[in-house]
mmCIF file with all atom_site columns, C-alpha atoms in Angstrom:
data_model
loop_
_atom_site.group_PDB
_atom_site.id
_atom_site.type_symbol
_atom_site.label_atom_id
_atom_site.label_alt_id
_atom_site.label_comp_id
_atom_site.label_asym_id
_atom_site.label_entity_id
_atom_site.label_seq_id
_atom_site.pdbx_PDB_ins_code
_atom_site.Cartn_x
_atom_site.Cartn_y
_atom_site.Cartn_z
_atom_site.occupancy
_atom_site.B_iso_or_equiv
_atom_site.pdbx_formal_charge
_atom_site.auth_seq_id
_atom_site.auth_comp_id
_atom_site.auth_asym_id
_atom_site.auth_atom_id
_atom_site.pdbx_PDB_model_num
ATOM 1   C CA . UNK A 1 1   ? 0.000   0.000   0.000   1.00 91.00 ? 1   UNK A CA 1
ATOM 2   C CA . UNK A 1 2   ? 2.950   2.321   0.611   1.00 94.00 ? 2   UNK A CA 1
ATOM 3   C CA . UNK A 1 3   ? 3.955   1.810   -3.032  1.00 95.00 ? 3   UNK A CA 1
ATOM 4   C CA . UNK A 1 4   ? 0.408   2.614   -4.189  1.00 96.00 ? 4   UNK A CA 1
ATOM 5   C CA . UNK A 1 5   ? 0.224   5.689   -1.970  1.00 97.00 ? 5   UNK A CA 1
ATOM 6   C CA . UNK A 1 6   ? 3.571   6.972   -3.216  1.00 97.00 ? 6   UNK A CA 1
ATOM 7   C CA . UNK A 1 7   ? 2.484   6.635   -6.851  1.00 96.00 ? 7   UNK A CA 1
ATOM 8   C CA . UNK A 1 8   ? -0.859  8.316   -6.105  1.00 97.00 ? 8   UNK A CA 1
ATOM 9   C CA . UNK A 1 9   ? 0.931   11.205  -4.395  1.00 97.00 ? 9   UNK A CA 1
ATOM 10  C CA . UNK A 1 10  ? 3.313   11.659  -7.333  1.00 97.00 ? 10  UNK A CA 1
ATOM 11  C CA . UNK A 1 11  ? 0.457   11.639  -9.833  1.00 96.00 ? 11  UNK A CA 1
ATOM 12  C CA . UNK A 1 12  ? -1.407  14.093  -7.618  1.00 96.00 ? 12  UNK A CA 1
ATOM 13  C CA . UNK A 1 13  ? 1.617   16.372  -7.863  1.00 95.00 ? 13  UNK A CA 1
ATOM 14  C CA . UNK A 1 14  ? 1.725   16.035  -11.664 1.00 96.00 ? 14  UNK A CA 1
ATOM 15  C CA . UNK A 1 15  ? -1.996  16.190  -12.462 1.00 96.00 ? 15  UNK A CA 1
ATOM 16  C CA . UNK A 1 16  ? -3.690  17.538  -9.372  1.00 95.00 ? 16  UNK A CA 1
ATOM 17  C CA . UNK A 1 17  ? -6.952  15.908  -8.367  1.00 97.00 ? 17  UNK A CA 1
ATOM 18  C CA . UNK A 1 18  ? -8.103  15.822  -12.012 1.00 96.00 ? 18  UNK A CA 1
ATOM 19  C CA . UNK A 1 19  ? -9.942  12.568  -11.243 1.00 96.00 ? 19  UNK A CA 1
ATOM 20  C CA . UNK A 1 20  ? -12.532 14.642  -9.343  1.00 97.00 ? 20  UNK A CA 1
ATOM 21  C CA . UNK A 1 21  ? -14.134 15.286  -12.750 1.00 96.00 ? 21  UNK A CA 1
ATOM 22  C CA . UNK A 1 22  ? -14.853 11.585  -13.364 1.00 95.00 ? 22  UNK A CA 1
ATOM 23  C CA . UNK A 1 23  ? -18.515 10.639  -13.252 1.00 93.00 ? 23  UNK A CA 1
ATOM 24  C CA . UNK A 1 24  ? -19.304 7.228   -11.713 1.00 91.00 ? 24  UNK A CA 1
ATOM 25  C CA . UNK A 1 25  ? -19.755 5.481   -15.057 1.00 93.00 ? 25  UNK A CA 1
ATOM 26  C CA . UNK A 1 26  ? -16.438 6.831   -16.365 1.00 95.00 ? 26  UNK A CA 1
ATOM 27  C CA . UNK A 1 27  ? -14.632 5.652   -13.252 1.00 95.00 ? 27  UNK A CA 1
ATOM 28  C CA . UNK A 1 28  ? -16.223 2.226   -13.653 1.00 96.00 ? 28  UNK A CA 1
ATOM 29  C CA . UNK A 1 29  ? -15.025 2.131   -17.256 1.00 96.00 ? 29  UNK A CA 1
ATOM 30  C CA . UNK A 1 30  ? -11.507 3.103   -16.141 1.00 97.00 ? 30  UNK A CA 1
ATOM 31  C CA . UNK A 1 31  ? -11.503 0.197   -13.684 1.00 98.00 ? 31  UNK A CA 1
ATOM 32  C CA . UNK A 1 32  ? -12.837 -2.028  -16.461 1.00 98.00 ? 32  UNK A CA 1
ATOM 33  C CA . UNK A 1 33  ? -10.082 -1.212  -18.955 1.00 96.00 ? 33  UNK A CA 1
ATOM 34  C CA . UNK A 1 34  ? -7.389  -1.829  -16.332 1.00 96.00 ? 34  UNK A CA 1
ATOM 35  C CA . UNK A 1 35  ? -8.873  -5.217  -15.395 1.00 98.00 ? 35  UNK A CA 1
ATOM 36  C CA . UNK A 1 36  ? -9.445  -6.177  -19.048 1.00 96.00 ? 36  UNK A CA 1
ATOM 37  C CA . UNK A 1 37  ? -5.807  -5.376  -19.800 1.00 95.00 ? 37  UNK A CA 1
ATOM 38  C CA . UNK A 1 38  ? -4.702  -7.664  -16.972 1.00 96.00 ? 38  UNK A CA 1
ATOM 39  C CA . UNK A 1 39  ? -6.872  -10.467 -18.304 1.00 96.00 ? 39  UNK A CA 1
ATOM 40  C CA . UNK A 1 40  ? -5.635  -9.898  -21.838 1.00 94.00 ? 40  UNK A CA 1
ATOM 41  C CA . UNK A 1 41  ? -1.998  -10.060 -20.715 1.00 94.00 ? 41  UNK A CA 1
ATOM 42  C CA . UNK A 1 42  ? -2.699  -13.183 -18.658 1.00 93.00 ? 42  UNK A CA 1
ATOM 43  C CA . UNK A 1 43  ? -4.154  -14.892 -21.720 1.00 93.00 ? 43  UNK A CA 1
ATOM 44  C CA . UNK A 1 44  ? -1.753  -13.590 -24.390 1.00 90.00 ? 44  UNK A CA 1
ATOM 45  C CA . UNK A 1 45  ? 1.358   -13.822 -22.175 1.00 87.00 ? 45  UNK A CA 1
ATOM 46  C CA . UNK A 1 46  ? 2.795   -10.827 -24.036 1.00 80.00 ? 46  UNK A CA 1
ATOM 47  C CA . UNK A 1 47  ? 2.663   -7.048  -23.708 1.00 77.00 ? 47  UNK A CA 1
ATOM 48  C CA . UNK A 1 48  ? 3.325   -5.034  -26.841 1.00 75.00 ? 48  UNK A CA 1
ATOM 49  C CA . UNK A 1 49  ? 3.677   -1.774  -24.868 1.00 78.00 ? 49  UNK A CA 1
ATOM 50  C CA . UNK A 1 50  ? 6.120   -3.279  -22.402 1.00 73.00 ? 50  UNK A CA 1
ATOM 51  C CA . UNK A 1 51  ? 4.135   -2.721  -19.216 1.00 80.00 ? 51  UNK A CA 1
ATOM 52  C CA . UNK A 1 52  ? 3.256   -5.704  -17.107 1.00 88.00 ? 52  UNK A CA 1
ATOM 53  C CA . UNK A 1 53  ? 0.336   -6.826  -15.010 1.00 94.00 ? 53  UNK A CA 1
ATOM 54  C CA . UNK A 1 54  ? 1.456   -5.623  -11.592 1.00 95.00 ? 54  UNK A CA 1
ATOM 55  C CA . UNK A 1 55  ? 1.234   -1.893  -12.461 1.00 95.00 ? 55  UNK A CA 1
ATOM 56  C CA . UNK A 1 56  ? -2.361  -2.478  -13.536 1.00 96.00 ? 56  UNK A CA 1
ATOM 57  C CA . UNK A 1 57  ? -3.193  -4.021  -10.151 1.00 97.00 ? 57  UNK A CA 1
ATOM 58  C CA . UNK A 1 58  ? -1.679  -0.942  -8.526  1.00 97.00 ? 58  UNK A CA 1
ATOM 59  C CA . UNK A 1 59  ? -3.800  1.266   -10.782 1.00 97.00 ? 59  UNK A CA 1
ATOM 60  C CA . UNK A 1 60  ? -6.905  -0.716  -9.758  1.00 98.00 ? 60  UNK A CA 1
ATOM 61  C CA . UNK A 1 61  ? -6.059  -0.114  -6.103  1.00 98.00 ? 61  UNK A CA 1
ATOM 62  C CA . UNK A 1 62  ? -5.672  3.617   -6.629  1.00 98.00 ? 62  UNK A CA 1
ATOM 63  C CA . UNK A 1 63  ? -8.733  3.967   -8.861  1.00 97.00 ? 63  UNK A CA 1
ATOM 64  C CA . UNK A 1 64  ? -10.736 1.924   -6.361  1.00 97.00 ? 64  UNK A CA 1
ATOM 65  C CA . UNK A 1 65  ? -9.795  4.408   -3.661  1.00 97.00 ? 65  UNK A CA 1
ATOM 66  C CA . UNK A 1 66  ? -10.666 7.266   -6.015  1.00 97.00 ? 66  UNK A CA 1
ATOM 67  C CA . UNK A 1 67  ? -14.029 5.565   -6.512  1.00 96.00 ? 67  UNK A CA 1
ATOM 68  C CA . UNK A 1 68  ? -14.681 5.545   -2.772  1.00 96.00 ? 68  UNK A CA 1
ATOM 69  C CA . UNK A 1 69  ? -13.765 9.228   -2.568  1.00 96.00 ? 69  UNK A CA 1
ATOM 70  C CA . UNK A 1 70  ? -16.050 10.024  -5.497  1.00 96.00 ? 70  UNK A CA 1
ATOM 71  C CA . UNK A 1 71  ? -18.939 8.129   -3.885  1.00 94.00 ? 71  UNK A CA 1
ATOM 72  C CA . UNK A 1 72  ? -18.463 10.266  -0.790  1.00 93.00 ? 72  UNK A CA 1
ATOM 73  C CA . UNK A 1 73  ? -17.910 13.596  -2.547  1.00 94.00 ? 73  UNK A CA 1
ATOM 74  C CA . UNK A 1 74  ? -19.571 13.150  -5.952  1.00 92.00 ? 74  UNK A CA 1
ATOM 75  C CA . UNK A 1 75  ? -17.997 14.418  -9.151  1.00 95.00 ? 75  UNK A CA 1
ATOM 76  C CA . UNK A 1 76  ? -17.381 18.056  -10.030 1.00 96.00 ? 76  UNK A CA 1
ATOM 77  C CA . UNK A 1 77  ? -16.911 20.106  -13.180 1.00 96.00 ? 77  UNK A CA 1
ATOM 78  C CA . UNK A 1 78  ? -13.672 21.684  -11.989 1.00 95.00 ? 78  UNK A CA 1
ATOM 79  C CA . UNK A 1 79  ? -11.088 20.387  -9.565  1.00 95.00 ? 79  UNK A CA 1
ATOM 80  C CA . UNK A 1 80  ? -12.049 21.402  -6.049  1.00 96.00 ? 80  UNK A CA 1
ATOM 81  C CA . UNK A 1 81  ? -9.555  19.542  -3.891  1.00 95.00 ? 81  UNK A CA 1
ATOM 82  C CA . UNK A 1 82  ? -6.013  20.385  -2.882  1.00 95.00 ? 82  UNK A CA 1
ATOM 83  C CA . UNK A 1 83  ? -3.344  17.681  -2.527  1.00 95.00 ? 83  UNK A CA 1
ATOM 84  C CA . UNK A 1 84  ? -3.496  17.644  1.279   1.00 96.00 ? 84  UNK A CA 1
ATOM 85  C CA . UNK A 1 85  ? -7.233  16.948  1.330   1.00 97.00 ? 85  UNK A CA 1
ATOM 86  C CA . UNK A 1 86  ? -6.883  14.356  -1.442  1.00 97.00 ? 86  UNK A CA 1
ATOM 87  C CA . UNK A 1 87  ? -4.146  12.519  0.463   1.00 98.00 ? 87  UNK A CA 1
ATOM 88  C CA . UNK A 1 88  ? -6.138  12.627  3.706   1.00 97.00 ? 88  UNK A CA 1
ATOM 89  C CA . UNK A 1 89  ? -9.108  11.040  1.915   1.00 98.00 ? 89  UNK A CA 1
ATOM 90  C CA . UNK A 1 90  ? -6.818  8.532   0.210   1.00 98.00 ? 90  UNK A CA 1
ATOM 91  C CA . UNK A 1 91  ? -5.435  7.480   3.584   1.00 97.00 ? 91  UNK A CA 1
ATOM 92  C CA . UNK A 1 92  ? -8.912  7.238   5.099   1.00 97.00 ? 92  UNK A CA 1
ATOM 93  C CA . UNK A 1 93  ? -10.240 4.907   2.418   1.00 97.00 ? 93  UNK A CA 1
ATOM 94  C CA . UNK A 1 94  ? -7.019  2.903   2.142   1.00 97.00 ? 94  UNK A CA 1
ATOM 95  C CA . UNK A 1 95  ? -7.241  2.272   5.883   1.00 95.00 ? 95  UNK A CA 1
ATOM 96  C CA . UNK A 1 96  ? -10.918 1.269   5.618   1.00 94.00 ? 96  UNK A CA 1
ATOM 97  C CA . UNK A 1 97  ? -10.022 -1.204  2.862   1.00 93.00 ? 97  UNK A CA 1
ATOM 98  C CA . UNK A 1 98  ? -7.179  -2.586  4.978   1.00 92.00 ? 98  UNK A CA 1
ATOM 99  C CA . UNK A 1 99  ? -9.460  -3.014  7.998   1.00 91.00 ? 99  UNK A CA 1
ATOM 100 C CA . UNK A 1 100 ? -11.974 -4.909  5.861   1.00 90.00 ? 100 UNK A CA 1
ATOM 101 C CA . UNK A 1 101 ? -9.196  -7.059  4.396   1.00 89.00 ? 101 UNK A CA 1
ATOM 102 C CA . UNK A 1 102 ? -7.924  -7.979  7.847   1.00 89.00 ? 102 UNK A CA 1
ATOM 103 C CA . UNK A 1 103 ? -11.409 -8.988  8.986   1.00 90.00 ? 103 UNK A CA 1
ATOM 104 C CA . UNK A 1 104 ? -12.019 -11.071 5.866   1.00 88.00 ? 104 UNK A CA 1
ATOM 105 C CA . UNK A 1 105 ? -8.556  -12.638 6.117   1.00 81.00 ? 105 UNK A CA 1
ATOM 106 C CA . UNK A 1 106 ? -9.453  -13.773 9.594   1.00 81.00 ? 106 UNK A CA 1
ATOM 107 C CA . UNK A 1 107 ? -12.782 -15.253 8.538   1.00 85.00 ? 107 UNK A CA 1
ATOM 108 C CA . UNK A 1 108 ? -11.472 -16.833 5.311   1.00 85.00 ? 108 UNK A CA 1
ATOM 109 C CA . UNK A 1 109 ? -8.193  -17.980 6.896   1.00 84.00 ? 109 UNK A CA 1
ATOM 110 C CA . UNK A 1 110 ? -6.136  -16.124 4.263   1.00 84.00 ? 110 UNK A CA 1
ATOM 111 C CA . UNK A 1 111 ? -7.453  -18.272 1.423   1.00 89.00 ? 111 UNK A CA 1
ATOM 112 C CA . UNK A 1 112 ? -6.185  -15.643 -1.041  1.00 88.00 ? 112 UNK A CA 1
ATOM 113 C CA . UNK A 1 113 ? -2.635  -16.930 -0.539  1.00 82.00 ? 113 UNK A CA 1
ATOM 114 C CA . UNK A 1 114 ? -3.611  -20.242 -2.197  1.00 82.00 ? 114 UNK A CA 1
ATOM 115 C CA . UNK A 1 115 ? -5.539  -18.673 -5.060  1.00 89.00 ? 115 UNK A CA 1
ATOM 116 C CA . UNK A 1 116 ? -4.350  -18.048 -8.605  1.00 92.00 ? 116 UNK A CA 1
ATOM 117 C CA . UNK A 1 117 ? -3.712  -14.457 -9.671  1.00 95.00 ? 117 UNK A CA 1
ATOM 118 C CA . UNK A 1 118 ? -6.026  -15.033 -12.639 1.00 95.00 ? 118 UNK A CA 1
ATOM 119 C CA . UNK A 1 119 ? -8.863  -15.653 -10.180 1.00 95.00 ? 119 UNK A CA 1
ATOM 120 C CA . UNK A 1 120 ? -8.328  -12.203 -8.664  1.00 96.00 ? 120 UNK A CA 1
ATOM 121 C CA . UNK A 1 121 ? -8.644  -10.780 -12.167 1.00 97.00 ? 121 UNK A CA 1
ATOM 122 C CA . UNK A 1 122 ? -11.885 -12.634 -12.824 1.00 97.00 ? 122 UNK A CA 1
ATOM 123 C CA . UNK A 1 123 ? -13.320 -11.623 -9.445  1.00 97.00 ? 123 UNK A CA 1
ATOM 124 C CA . UNK A 1 124 ? -12.403 -7.983  -10.115 1.00 98.00 ? 124 UNK A CA 1
ATOM 125 C CA . UNK A 1 125 ? -14.093 -8.106  -13.521 1.00 98.00 ? 125 UNK A CA 1
ATOM 126 C CA . UNK A 1 126 ? -17.169 -9.629  -11.865 1.00 97.00 ? 126 UNK A CA 1
ATOM 127 C CA . UNK A 1 127 ? -17.229 -6.850  -9.258  1.00 96.00 ? 127 UNK A CA 1
ATOM 128 C CA . UNK A 1 128 ? -16.936 -4.230  -12.007 1.00 98.00 ? 128 UNK A CA 1
ATOM 129 C CA . UNK A 1 129 ? -19.864 -5.831  -13.859 1.00 97.00 ? 129 UNK A CA 1
ATOM 130 C CA . UNK A 1 130 ? -21.869 -5.682  -10.637 1.00 96.00 ? 130 UNK A CA 1
ATOM 131 C CA . UNK A 1 131 ? -21.031 -1.988  -10.259 1.00 96.00 ? 131 UNK A CA 1
ATOM 132 C CA . UNK A 1 132 ? -22.231 -1.388  -13.838 1.00 96.00 ? 132 UNK A CA 1
ATOM 133 C CA . UNK A 1 133 ? -25.502 -3.172  -13.069 1.00 95.00 ? 133 UNK A CA 1
ATOM 134 C CA . UNK A 1 134 ? -25.994 -1.167  -9.866  1.00 96.00 ? 134 UNK A CA 1
ATOM 135 C CA . UNK A 1 135 ? -25.276 2.066   -11.757 1.00 95.00 ? 135 UNK A CA 1
ATOM 136 C CA . UNK A 1 136 ? -27.796 1.050   -14.436 1.00 93.00 ? 136 UNK A CA 1
ATOM 137 C CA . UNK A 1 137 ? -30.529 0.655   -11.799 1.00 93.00 ? 137 UNK A CA 1
ATOM 138 C CA . UNK A 1 138 ? -29.504 3.890   -10.065 1.00 90.00 ? 138 UNK A CA 1
ATOM 139 C CA . UNK A 1 139 ? -28.416 2.062   -6.922  1.00 87.00 ? 139 UNK A CA 1
ATOM 140 C CA . UNK A 1 140 ? -31.853 0.586   -6.252  1.00 87.00 ? 140 UNK A CA 1
ATOM 141 C CA . UNK A 1 141 ? -30.618 -2.847  -5.139  1.00 88.00 ? 141 UNK A CA 1
ATOM 142 C CA . UNK A 1 142 ? -32.927 -5.255  -3.368  1.00 88.00 ? 142 UNK A CA 1
ATOM 143 C CA . UNK A 1 143 ? -30.508 -7.434  -1.417  1.00 91.00 ? 143 UNK A CA 1
ATOM 144 C CA . UNK A 1 144 ? -27.025 -6.693  -2.703  1.00 89.00 ? 144 UNK A CA 1
ATOM 145 C CA . UNK A 1 145 ? -24.182 -4.685  -1.275  1.00 89.00 ? 145 UNK A CA 1
ATOM 146 C CA . UNK A 1 146 ? -23.658 -1.272  -2.781  1.00 91.00 ? 146 UNK A CA 1
ATOM 147 C CA . UNK A 1 147 ? -21.000 0.109   -5.077  1.00 94.00 ? 147 UNK A CA 1
ATOM 148 C CA . UNK A 1 148 ? -18.744 0.960   -2.133  1.00 94.00 ? 148 UNK A CA 1
ATOM 149 C CA . UNK A 1 149 ? -18.527 -2.687  -1.037  1.00 94.00 ? 149 UNK A CA 1
ATOM 150 C CA . UNK A 1 150 ? -17.632 -3.712  -4.583  1.00 95.00 ? 150 UNK A CA 1
ATOM 151 C CA . UNK A 1 151 ? -14.902 -1.041  -4.741  1.00 96.00 ? 151 UNK A CA 1
ATOM 152 C CA . UNK A 1 152 ? -13.508 -2.344  -1.447  1.00 95.00 ? 152 UNK A CA 1
ATOM 153 C CA . UNK A 1 153 ? -13.409 -5.880  -2.835  1.00 96.00 ? 153 UNK A CA 1
ATOM 154 C CA . UNK A 1 154 ? -11.743 -4.655  -6.051  1.00 97.00 ? 154 UNK A CA 1
ATOM 155 C CA . UNK A 1 155 ? -9.086  -2.887  -3.995  1.00 97.00 ? 155 UNK A CA 1
ATOM 156 C CA . UNK A 1 156 ? -8.444  -5.938  -1.864  1.00 95.00 ? 156 UNK A CA 1
ATOM 157 C CA . UNK A 1 157 ? -8.262  -8.424  -4.756  1.00 96.00 ? 157 UNK A CA 1
ATOM 158 C CA . UNK A 1 158 ? -5.878  -6.025  -6.527  1.00 97.00 ? 158 UNK A CA 1
ATOM 159 C CA . UNK A 1 159 ? -3.747  -5.838  -3.367  1.00 96.00 ? 159 UNK A CA 1
ATOM 160 C CA . UNK A 1 160 ? -3.564  -9.638  -3.337  1.00 95.00 ? 160 UNK A CA 1
ATOM 161 C CA . UNK A 1 161 ? -2.515  -9.644  -7.004  1.00 96.00 ? 161 UNK A CA 1
ATOM 162 C CA . UNK A 1 162 ? 0.133   -6.982  -6.453  1.00 96.00 ? 162 UNK A CA 1
ATOM 163 C CA . UNK A 1 163 ? 1.518   -8.865  -3.444  1.00 93.00 ? 163 UNK A CA 1
ATOM 164 C CA . UNK A 1 164 ? 1.669   -12.190 -5.261  1.00 92.00 ? 164 UNK A CA 1
ATOM 165 C CA . UNK A 1 165 ? 3.266   -10.685 -8.359  1.00 93.00 ? 165 UNK A CA 1
ATOM 166 C CA . UNK A 1 166 ? 5.823   -8.809  -6.251  1.00 87.00 ? 166 UNK A CA 1
ATOM 167 C CA . UNK A 1 167 ? 6.870   -12.171 -4.852  1.00 66.00 ? 167 UNK A CA 1
ATOM 168 C CA . UNK A 1 168 ? 7.387   -13.469 -8.382  1.00 63.00 ? 168 UNK A CA 1
ATOM 169 C CA . UNK A 1 169 ? 9.621   -10.547 -9.456  1.00 53.00 ? 169 UNK A CA 1
#
């Protein structure tokens, strides 16, 4: 997570909080293209642009946190957040995701350690599809968790992928 935070902070320096402009559907599509690229690279076993899978998992983590911030603050037409506020919100939601991960790790006895990285990818794509469906029905779910829970799961599966791939480097 320190690696993800550092990258987020550097991009915040370079671009500001430009992501504040993203509407929910655009953010979902951004998550989708990152996850689809991972799946494509897993299947093709080759990257023509020279970037691997692990950076995409890191991007999913950071965009997932952006998604949680956007759910809380909504989107805007012009950037309205300074770097200090953006980093404080990043830390808040990263910590919430970590707390959830620790609770689930306890209950599931760290099953993620025995899973394949490709399963994380498929689960992330499934969560993104669920977010799309929830967006399409304007959040009017009957029994399902909301978009925020799906973002948390996306973050945590991406963390697992990044950890496992770091071990393979």
